[in-house]
Amino acid sequence: MEAQLDELLALVSRHAVDLGTPTPMPRITLNTWSEPTDLRPGLFEPMLCLVLQGAKEVVVGDRTLRYDRACYFVASIELAASGRVSEASREKPYVSVAMSLNRDALAALLPEVEAARSEAGVPGFGVSPITPELIDAWLRMMRLLERPQDIPILAPMLEREILYRLFQGPQAETLRQIACADSRLSQVRRVIGEIRDRYDRPLRIEALADLAGMSLASFHRHFRAATGMSPLQFQKSLRLQQARRLLIADHDASRAGYAVGYESASQFSREYARLFGRPPARDAQRLRGDPTALANA
């Protein structure tokens, strides 16, 4: 498997330019970075990330997950989390390949796979070691970078194989839950969409529980298991991340806080500094003047 990993690393390194390098394959991006980064909060979309060199850390709620060479991270729902490249250098940069997860593609595979079933709270994220079968599928996918004429025919089949291999691994139940429209994780995902659409308005937890089709106690338990935080904490993270975008676009701090739903400028400043490490105005000034920090943000 080491030889396959080395070939895959060489292929991705030849084509990756920075973090989030797009490719001709739908939903596939490449990543490379030559130094460790600060821990940066963000919203993780459903995705699979396979590290080929270096290491990365993701903080979800009170959990910290580290994944390095030959490990992959799966987020099966939108996650308000913080991430950083924790191991990288000019001689050995961080290198990874990522795939956005398509729920319809996962659902299409369900009749053909046997995945464990559980009614307990299922996390919407996890880290696992790669298998020889999964690395083989990824290697054939990345070889298409140098045979672009084959991409329209072969890439969809290889994406399906990669998803199939994931269903055979330890993240199978998480993937099955998000592929089933009536699963607990899918119900939580609907609530996350509602919070994203109305992040600047007061939350009514009872209404969110009704949307999920759960009792209040069950809703709180499943939401925290899936996202690592409470609904209010999730909304707060979304508000502060949107406020940061407004600040970078040259809004002043009080206007940005009110725009995302805060009624108190002091509370906004306090919670912003707790999440991002600096008060709003100082953080925005730093980001505007530092292209590297802005890219990491």
Coordinates of C-alpha atoms in Angstrom, one line a residue:
M1 CA 0.0 0.0 0.0
E2 CA 2.9 2.4 0.6
A3 CA 3.9 2.3 -3.1
Q4 CA 0.3 3.2 -4.0
L5 CA 0.3 6.1 -1.5
D6 CA 3.6 7.4 -2.9
E7 CA 2.2 7.3 -6.4
L8 CA -1.0 9.1 -5.3
L9 CA 1.1 11.7 -3.4
A10 CA 3.2 12.4 -6.5
L11 CA 0.1 12.7 -8.7
V12 CA -1.7 15.1 -6.3
S13 CA 1.5 17.1 -5.7
R14 CA 2.0 17.7 -9.4
H15 CA -1.5 19.2 -9.8
A16 CA -2.2 20.9 -6.4
V17 CA -1.5 24.6 -6.2
D18 CA -2.9 25.6 -2.8
L19 CA -5.7 24.7 -0.5
G20 CA -8.9 24.0 -2.5
T21 CA -7.4 23.5 -5.9
P22 CA -10.3 22.6 -8.3
T23 CA -10.0 19.6 -10.7
P24 CA -11.9 18.6 -13.9
M25 CA -13.6 15.9 -11.8
P26 CA -16.9 17.1 -10.2
R27 CA -16.7 17.4 -6.4
I28 CA -12.9 16.7 -6.2
T29 CA -10.4 19.2 -4.9
L30 CA -6.7 19.0 -4.1
N31 CA -4.9 20.6 -1.2
T32 CA -1.3 21.6 -0.5
W33 CA 0.3 24.0 2.0
S34 CA 3.9 24.5 3.1
E35 CA 3.5 25.6 6.7
P36 CA 1.2 24.9 9.7
T37 CA -1.8 27.2 10.0
D38 CA -3.7 28.7 12.9
L39 CA -6.9 27.0 14.0
R40 CA -9.6 28.6 11.9
P41 CA -13.4 28.2 12.5
G42 CA -15.5 27.4 9.5
L43 CA -18.5 25.5 8.2
F44 CA -17.5 22.0 6.9
E45 CA -19.8 20.8 4.1
P46 CA -20.3 17.0 3.8
M47 CA -17.0 15.7 2.5
L48 CA -14.3 13.1 2.6
C49 CA -10.6 14.2 3.0
L50 CA -7.7 11.8 2.6
V51 CA -4.3 13.0 3.8
L52 CA -1.3 11.9 1.8
Q53 CA 1.5 13.9 3.6
G54 CA 1.6 16.1 6.7
A55 CA -1.3 16.2 9.2
K56 CA -4.5 18.1 9.9
E57 CA -6.6 18.7 13.1
V58 CA -10.3 19.4 13.3
V59 CA -12.0 20.5 16.5
V60 CA -15.8 19.7 16.6
G61 CA -17.3 20.8 19.9
D62 CA -15.2 19.3 22.6
R63 CA -13.6 16.7 20.4
T64 CA -10.2 17.1 18.6
L65 CA -9.6 14.8 15.7
R66 CA -6.1 14.4 14.1
Y67 CA -5.5 12.7 10.8
D68 CA -2.3 12.2 8.9
R69 CA -0.9 10.1 6.1
A70 CA -3.2 7.2 5.1
C71 CA -6.1 8.4 7.3
Y72 CA -9.3 10.0 6.1
F73 CA -11.8 12.4 7.7
V74 CA -15.5 12.2 6.9
A75 CA -18.1 14.9 7.6
S76 CA -21.5 13.6 6.6
I77 CA -23.5 16.7 7.5
E78 CA -22.7 20.4 7.7
L79 CA -20.4 21.0 10.7
A80 CA -19.5 24.2 12.5
A81 CA -15.9 23.2 13.3
S82 CA -12.4 24.6 13.4
G83 CA -9.5 23.1 11.4
R84 CA -5.8 23.7 10.9
V85 CA -2.9 22.2 9.0
S86 CA -0.8 20.9 12.0
E87 CA 2.1 19.4 10.2
A88 CA 3.7 20.9 7.0
S89 CA 7.0 22.3 5.8
R90 CA 8.5 23.5 2.5
E91 CA 10.4 20.2 2.3
K92 CA 7.3 18.1 3.1
P93 CA 4.2 20.1 2.5
Y94 CA 0.7 19.1 3.7
V95 CA -1.0 17.3 0.8
S96 CA -4.5 15.9 0.6
V97 CA -7.4 15.1 -1.7
A98 CA -11.0 15.8 -0.9
M99 CA -14.4 14.8 -2.3
S100 CA -17.7 16.5 -1.6
L101 CA -20.2 13.9 -0.6
N102 CA -23.3 13.6 -2.8
R103 CA -26.4 12.4 -0.8
D104 CA -28.2 11.1 -3.9
A105 CA -25.1 9.1 -4.9
L106 CA -24.9 7.6 -1.4
A107 CA -28.7 6.8 -1.4
A108 CA -28.3 5.0 -4.8
L109 CA -25.8 2.6 -3.3
L110 CA -27.9 1.7 -0.2
P111 CA -29.7 -1.2 -1.8
E112 CA -26.4 -2.7 -2.8
V113 CA -24.5 -2.5 0.5
E114 CA -24.9 -4.0 4.0
A115 CA -24.4 -1.2 6.5
A116 CA -24.8 -1.6 10.3
R117 CA -28.0 -0.1 11.7
S118 CA -28.3 1.9 15.0
E119 CA -30.9 4.0 16.6
A120 CA -28.4 5.5 19.0
G121 CA -26.9 9.0 18.4
V122 CA -24.7 8.8 15.4
P123 CA -21.9 11.4 15.0
G124 CA -21.8 13.2 11.7
F125 CA -18.0 13.0 11.5
G126 CA -15.1 10.6 12.1
V127 CA -11.5 9.7 11.2
S128 CA -10.5 6.2 10.0
P129 CA -7.4 4.5 8.5
I130 CA -7.5 4.0 4.7
T131 CA -7.8 0.5 3.3
P132 CA -5.9 -1.0 0.3
E133 CA -9.2 -1.1 -1.7
L134 CA -10.0 2.6 -1.0
I135 CA -6.5 3.8 -1.9
D136 CA -6.6 1.7 -5.1
A137 CA -9.9 3.5 -6.2
W138 CA -8.5 6.9 -5.3
L139 CA -5.3 6.2 -7.3
R140 CA -7.2 5.3 -10.4
M141 CA -9.3 8.5 -9.9
M142 CA -6.2 10.7 -9.6
R143 CA -4.6 9.1 -12.7
L144 CA -7.4 10.7 -14.7
L145 CA -5.8 14.1 -14.0
E146 CA -3.2 13.1 -16.7
R147 CA -5.8 11.5 -19.0
P148 CA -8.5 14.2 -19.0
Q149 CA -10.2 12.7 -22.0
D150 CA -11.3 9.7 -19.8
I151 CA -12.8 11.8 -17.1
P152 CA -16.4 12.1 -18.4
I153 CA -16.7 8.3 -18.6
L154 CA -14.6 6.9 -15.8
A155 CA -14.8 9.6 -13.0
P156 CA -18.5 8.8 -12.2
M157 CA -17.8 5.1 -11.9
L158 CA -14.7 5.7 -9.7
E159 CA -16.6 8.1 -7.5
R160 CA -19.2 5.4 -7.0
E161 CA -16.5 2.9 -6.2
I162 CA -15.0 5.2 -3.6
L163 CA -18.4 5.7 -1.9
Y164 CA -18.9 1.9 -2.0
R165 CA -15.5 1.3 -0.3
L166 CA -16.5 3.9 2.4
F167 CA -19.7 1.9 3.0
Q168 CA -17.4 -1.1 3.7
G169 CA -15.5 0.7 6.4
P170 CA -16.1 2.1 10.0
Q171 CA -18.0 5.1 8.7
A172 CA -20.7 3.0 7.1
E173 CA -23.4 3.7 9.6
T174 CA -22.8 7.5 9.4
L175 CA -23.1 7.3 5.6
R176 CA -26.2 5.1 5.8
Q177 CA -27.9 7.5 8.1
I178 CA -27.3 10.5 5.9
A179 CA -28.4 8.6 2.8
C180 CA -31.7 7.6 4.4
A181 CA -34.2 10.5 4.3
D182 CA -36.0 9.3 7.4
S183 CA -32.9 8.6 9.6
R184 CA -32.0 10.6 12.7
L185 CA -29.0 12.1 11.0
S186 CA -31.0 13.3 8.0
Q187 CA -33.6 14.8 10.4
V188 CA -30.8 16.7 12.1
R189 CA -29.5 17.8 8.7
R190 CA -32.9 19.3 7.9
V191 CA -32.7 21.3 11.1
I192 CA -29.2 22.5 10.2
G193 CA -30.5 23.8 6.9
E194 CA -33.2 25.7 8.8
I195 CA -30.6 27.2 11.2
R196 CA -28.4 28.2 8.3
D197 CA -31.3 29.9 6.5
R198 CA -32.4 31.8 9.7
Y199 CA -29.1 32.2 11.6
D200 CA -29.8 35.9 12.2
R201 CA -33.2 35.3 13.9
P202 CA -34.0 34.0 17.4
L203 CA -34.2 30.2 17.6
R204 CA -37.3 28.4 18.8
I205 CA -36.0 25.0 20.0
E206 CA -39.5 23.5 20.2
A207 CA -40.0 24.4 16.5
L208 CA -36.7 22.8 15.5
A209 CA -37.6 19.6 17.5
D210 CA -40.9 19.5 15.6
L211 CA -39.1 19.9 12.3
A212 CA -36.9 17.0 13.2
G213 CA -39.9 14.9 14.3
M214 CA -38.4 14.3 17.8
S215 CA -39.1 15.1 21.4
L216 CA -37.1 17.9 22.9
A217 CA -34.9 15.5 24.8
S218 CA -34.3 13.2 21.8
F219 CA -33.7 16.2 19.6
H220 CA -31.0 17.7 21.9
R221 CA -29.3 14.3 22.2
H222 CA -29.2 13.5 18.5
F223 CA -28.2 17.1 17.5
R224 CA -25.3 17.1 19.9
A225 CA -24.2 13.6 18.9
A226 CA -24.2 14.6 15.2
T227 CA -22.6 18.1 15.4
G228 CA -20.7 18.1 18.7
M229 CA -22.6 21.1 20.0
S230 CA -26.1 22.4 20.9
P231 CA -28.4 24.1 18.4
L232 CA -27.7 27.5 20.0
Q233 CA -23.9 26.9 19.9
F234 CA -24.2 26.0 16.2
Q235 CA -26.2 29.1 15.4
K236 CA -23.7 31.3 17.3
S237 CA -20.8 29.8 15.2
L238 CA -22.7 30.6 12.0
R239 CA -23.4 34.1 13.1
L240 CA -19.8 34.8 14.0
Q241 CA -18.4 33.4 10.8
Q242 CA -20.8 35.5 8.7
A243 CA -19.9 38.5 10.8
R244 CA -16.2 37.9 10.0
R245 CA -17.0 37.9 6.3
L246 CA -18.8 41.2 6.7
L247 CA -15.9 42.7 8.6
I248 CA -13.4 41.6 5.9
A249 CA -15.7 43.3 3.3
D250 CA -15.2 46.5 5.3
H251 CA -18.3 46.6 7.6
D252 CA -17.6 48.2 11.0
A253 CA -17.9 45.9 14.0
S254 CA -21.2 47.1 15.5
R255 CA -22.9 47.0 12.1
A256 CA -21.6 43.5 11.4
G257 CA -22.9 42.3 14.8
Y258 CA -26.3 43.7 14.4
A259 CA -26.5 42.3 10.8
V260 CA -26.1 38.7 12.0
G261 CA -28.6 39.0 14.9
Y262 CA -26.7 40.3 17.9
E263 CA -28.6 43.0 20.0
S264 CA -25.6 43.8 22.2
A265 CA -22.3 45.1 20.7
S266 CA -20.4 44.2 23.8
Q267 CA -21.7 40.6 23.7
F268 CA -20.8 40.3 20.0
S269 CA -17.3 41.6 20.6
R270 CA -16.8 39.3 23.5
E271 CA -18.0 36.2 21.7
Y272 CA -16.2 37.1 18.5
A273 CA -12.9 37.4 20.4
R274 CA -13.5 34.1 22.2
L275 CA -13.9 32.3 18.8
F276 CA -11.3 34.0 16.7
G277 CA -8.8 35.1 19.3
R278 CA -9.0 38.9 18.6
P279 CA -11.7 41.6 18.9
P280 CA -13.6 42.1 15.6
A281 CA -11.9 45.3 14.4
R282 CA -8.3 44.0 15.1
D283 CA -9.0 40.7 13.5
A284 CA -10.5 42.2 10.4
Q285 CA -7.5 44.6 10.1
R286 CA -5.1 41.8 10.4
L287 CA -6.9 39.7 7.8
R288 CA -7.1 42.6 5.3
G289 CA -3.4 43.2 5.6
D290 CA -2.1 39.7 5.5
P291 CA -3.0 37.6 2.3
T292 CA -1.8 34.4 4.0
A293 CA -4.0 34.9 7.0
L294 CA -6.9 35.8 4.7
A295 CA -6.4 32.6 2.7
N296 CA -6.2 30.5 5.9
A297 CA -9.5 32.2 7.1

